[in-house]
């Protein structure tokens, strides 16, 4: 699995100009698919569809993963987000998101719940060495995009078995702090890999793990690859929140590391 470094957004827009490629991305919205599964949705030859897949992969919108003999194709939304943010001012982006959500709620009225697993993959290129990127990663409290209530804070214990949680201040002096355990560190390889197992705030009997790998790219850059998988009753709304949230998390990590 890999993503080329794109200095301009024009290749992304060119890749999206083709309706077949846009349909491929639509098919990948709900999760990864094998190349054969994608080809089955089109009347054209497998060779033609594979050519479209290669174009999407070349600009980073699509990533590959080998699972046995199969090659899974994953949607990587980070380049799409970067391309859109270039043209949308922050206020305009929020207004557009509000209108889209309003229209979506009007059409759906209620959010269905499915037992399908979360299977999200995203990656980002950080213009810092792997050791510097790792040091920034360990300072989650300083850069993780805020998604908790007022009066709560993020707490991360950077060690094997350490906790990642959102905690609230005690109600009275000497009292115990409340909060929500997002997960516990089950893999800790300094400078290379971090894996956290837990529900990440999802309600109900949800079991999940997210794994973040740092891959050096030369002496001054690091490719950060994130995989999040979970099983249990997860709503479409929560699944979409995680897709968008991980994109924001990787972008925030990159900004913090590059400014350090």
JSON list of N, CA and C in Angstrom, two decimals, residues 135-145 154-156:
[
{"chain": "A", "resi": 135, "resn": "UNK", "atom": "N", "xyz": [7.75, 11.51, 18.51]},
{"chain": "A", "resi": 135, "resn": "UNK", "atom": "CA", "xyz": [7.71, 12.37, 19.70]},
{"chain": "A", "resi": 135, "resn": "UNK", "atom": "C", "xyz": [6.45, 13.24, 19.70]},
{"chain": "A", "resi": 136, "resn": "UNK", "atom": "N", "xyz": [6.08, 13.71, 18.53]},
{"chain": "A", "resi": 136, "resn": "UNK", "atom": "CA", "xyz": [4.85, 14.50, 18.43]},
{"chain": "A", "resi": 136, "resn": "UNK", "atom": "C", "xyz": [3.63, 13.63, 18.69]},
{"chain": "A", "resi": 137, "resn": "UNK", "atom": "N", "xyz": [3.63, 12.42, 18.16]},
{"chain": "A", "resi": 137, "resn": "UNK", "atom": "CA", "xyz": [2.52, 11.50, 18.37]},
{"chain": "A", "resi": 137, "resn": "UNK", "atom": "C", "xyz": [2.28, 11.25, 19.85]},
{"chain": "A", "resi": 138, "resn": "UNK", "atom": "N", "xyz": [3.34, 11.15, 20.62]},
{"chain": "A", "resi": 138, "resn": "UNK", "atom": "CA", "xyz": [3.23, 10.88, 22.05]},
{"chain": "A", "resi": 138, "resn": "UNK", "atom": "C", "xyz": [2.65, 12.05, 22.83]},
{"chain": "A", "resi": 139, "resn": "UNK", "atom": "N", "xyz": [2.53, 13.21, 22.21]},
{"chain": "A", "resi": 139, "resn": "UNK", "atom": "CA", "xyz": [1.98, 14.39, 22.88]},
{"chain": "A", "resi": 139, "resn": "UNK", "atom": "C", "xyz": [0.54, 14.64, 22.42]},
{"chain": "A", "resi": 140, "resn": "UNK", "atom": "N", "xyz": [-0.26, 13.60, 22.41]},
{"chain": "A", "resi": 140, "resn": "UNK", "atom": "CA", "xyz": [-1.62, 13.68, 21.87]},
{"chain": "A", "resi": 140, "resn": "UNK", "atom": "C", "xyz": [-2.44, 14.78, 22.52]},
{"chain": "A", "resi": 141, "resn": "UNK", "atom": "N", "xyz": [-2.24, 14.99, 23.81]},
{"chain": "A", "resi": 141, "resn": "UNK", "atom": "CA", "xyz": [-3.04, 16.00, 24.51]},
{"chain": "A", "resi": 141, "resn": "UNK", "atom": "C", "xyz": [-2.88, 17.39, 23.91]},
{"chain": "A", "resi": 142, "resn": "UNK", "atom": "N", "xyz": [-1.78, 17.62, 23.20]},
{"chain": "A", "resi": 142, "resn": "UNK", "atom": "CA", "xyz": [-1.48, 18.96, 22.69]},
{"chain": "A", "resi": 142, "resn": "UNK", "atom": "C", "xyz": [-2.03, 19.22, 21.29]},
{"chain": "A", "resi": 143, "resn": "UNK", "atom": "N", "xyz": [-2.31, 18.17, 20.53]},
{"chain": "A", "resi": 143, "resn": "UNK", "atom": "CA", "xyz": [-2.70, 18.40, 19.13]},
{"chain": "A", "resi": 143, "resn": "UNK", "atom": "C", "xyz": [-3.95, 17.65, 18.68]},
{"chain": "A", "resi": 144, "resn": "UNK", "atom": "N", "xyz": [-4.41, 16.65, 19.42]},
{"chain": "A", "resi": 144, "resn": "UNK", "atom": "CA", "xyz": [-5.57, 15.86, 18.97]},
{"chain": "A", "resi": 144, "resn": "UNK", "atom": "C", "xyz": [-6.78, 16.78, 18.81]},
{"chain": "A", "resi": 145, "resn": "UNK", "atom": "N", "xyz": [-7.46, 16.75, 17.66]},
{"chain": "A", "resi": 145, "resn": "UNK", "atom": "CA", "xyz": [-8.62, 17.63, 17.44]},
{"chain": "A", "resi": 145, "resn": "UNK", "atom": "C", "xyz": [-9.68, 17.41, 18.52]},
{"chain": "A", "resi": 154, "resn": "UNK", "atom": "N", "xyz": [-8.22, 15.28, 27.20]},
{"chain": "A", "resi": 154, "resn": "UNK", "atom": "CA", "xyz": [-7.70, 14.01, 26.71]},
{"chain": "A", "resi": 154, "resn": "UNK", "atom": "C", "xyz": [-6.50, 13.60, 27.56]},
{"chain": "A", "resi": 155, "resn": "UNK", "atom": "N", "xyz": [-6.44, 12.34, 27.90]},
{"chain": "A", "resi": 155, "resn": "UNK", "atom": "CA", "xyz": [-5.33, 11.81, 28.69]},
{"chain": "A", "resi": 155, "resn": "UNK", "atom": "C", "xyz": [-4.73, 10.60, 27.97]},
{"chain": "A", "resi": 156, "resn": "UNK", "atom": "N", "xyz": [-3.42, 10.62, 27.79]},
{"chain": "A", "resi": 156, "resn": "UNK", "atom": "CA", "xyz": [-2.74, 9.51, 27.12]},
{"chain": "A", "resi": 156, "resn": "UNK", "atom": "C", "xyz": [-1.50, 9.12, 27.90]}
]
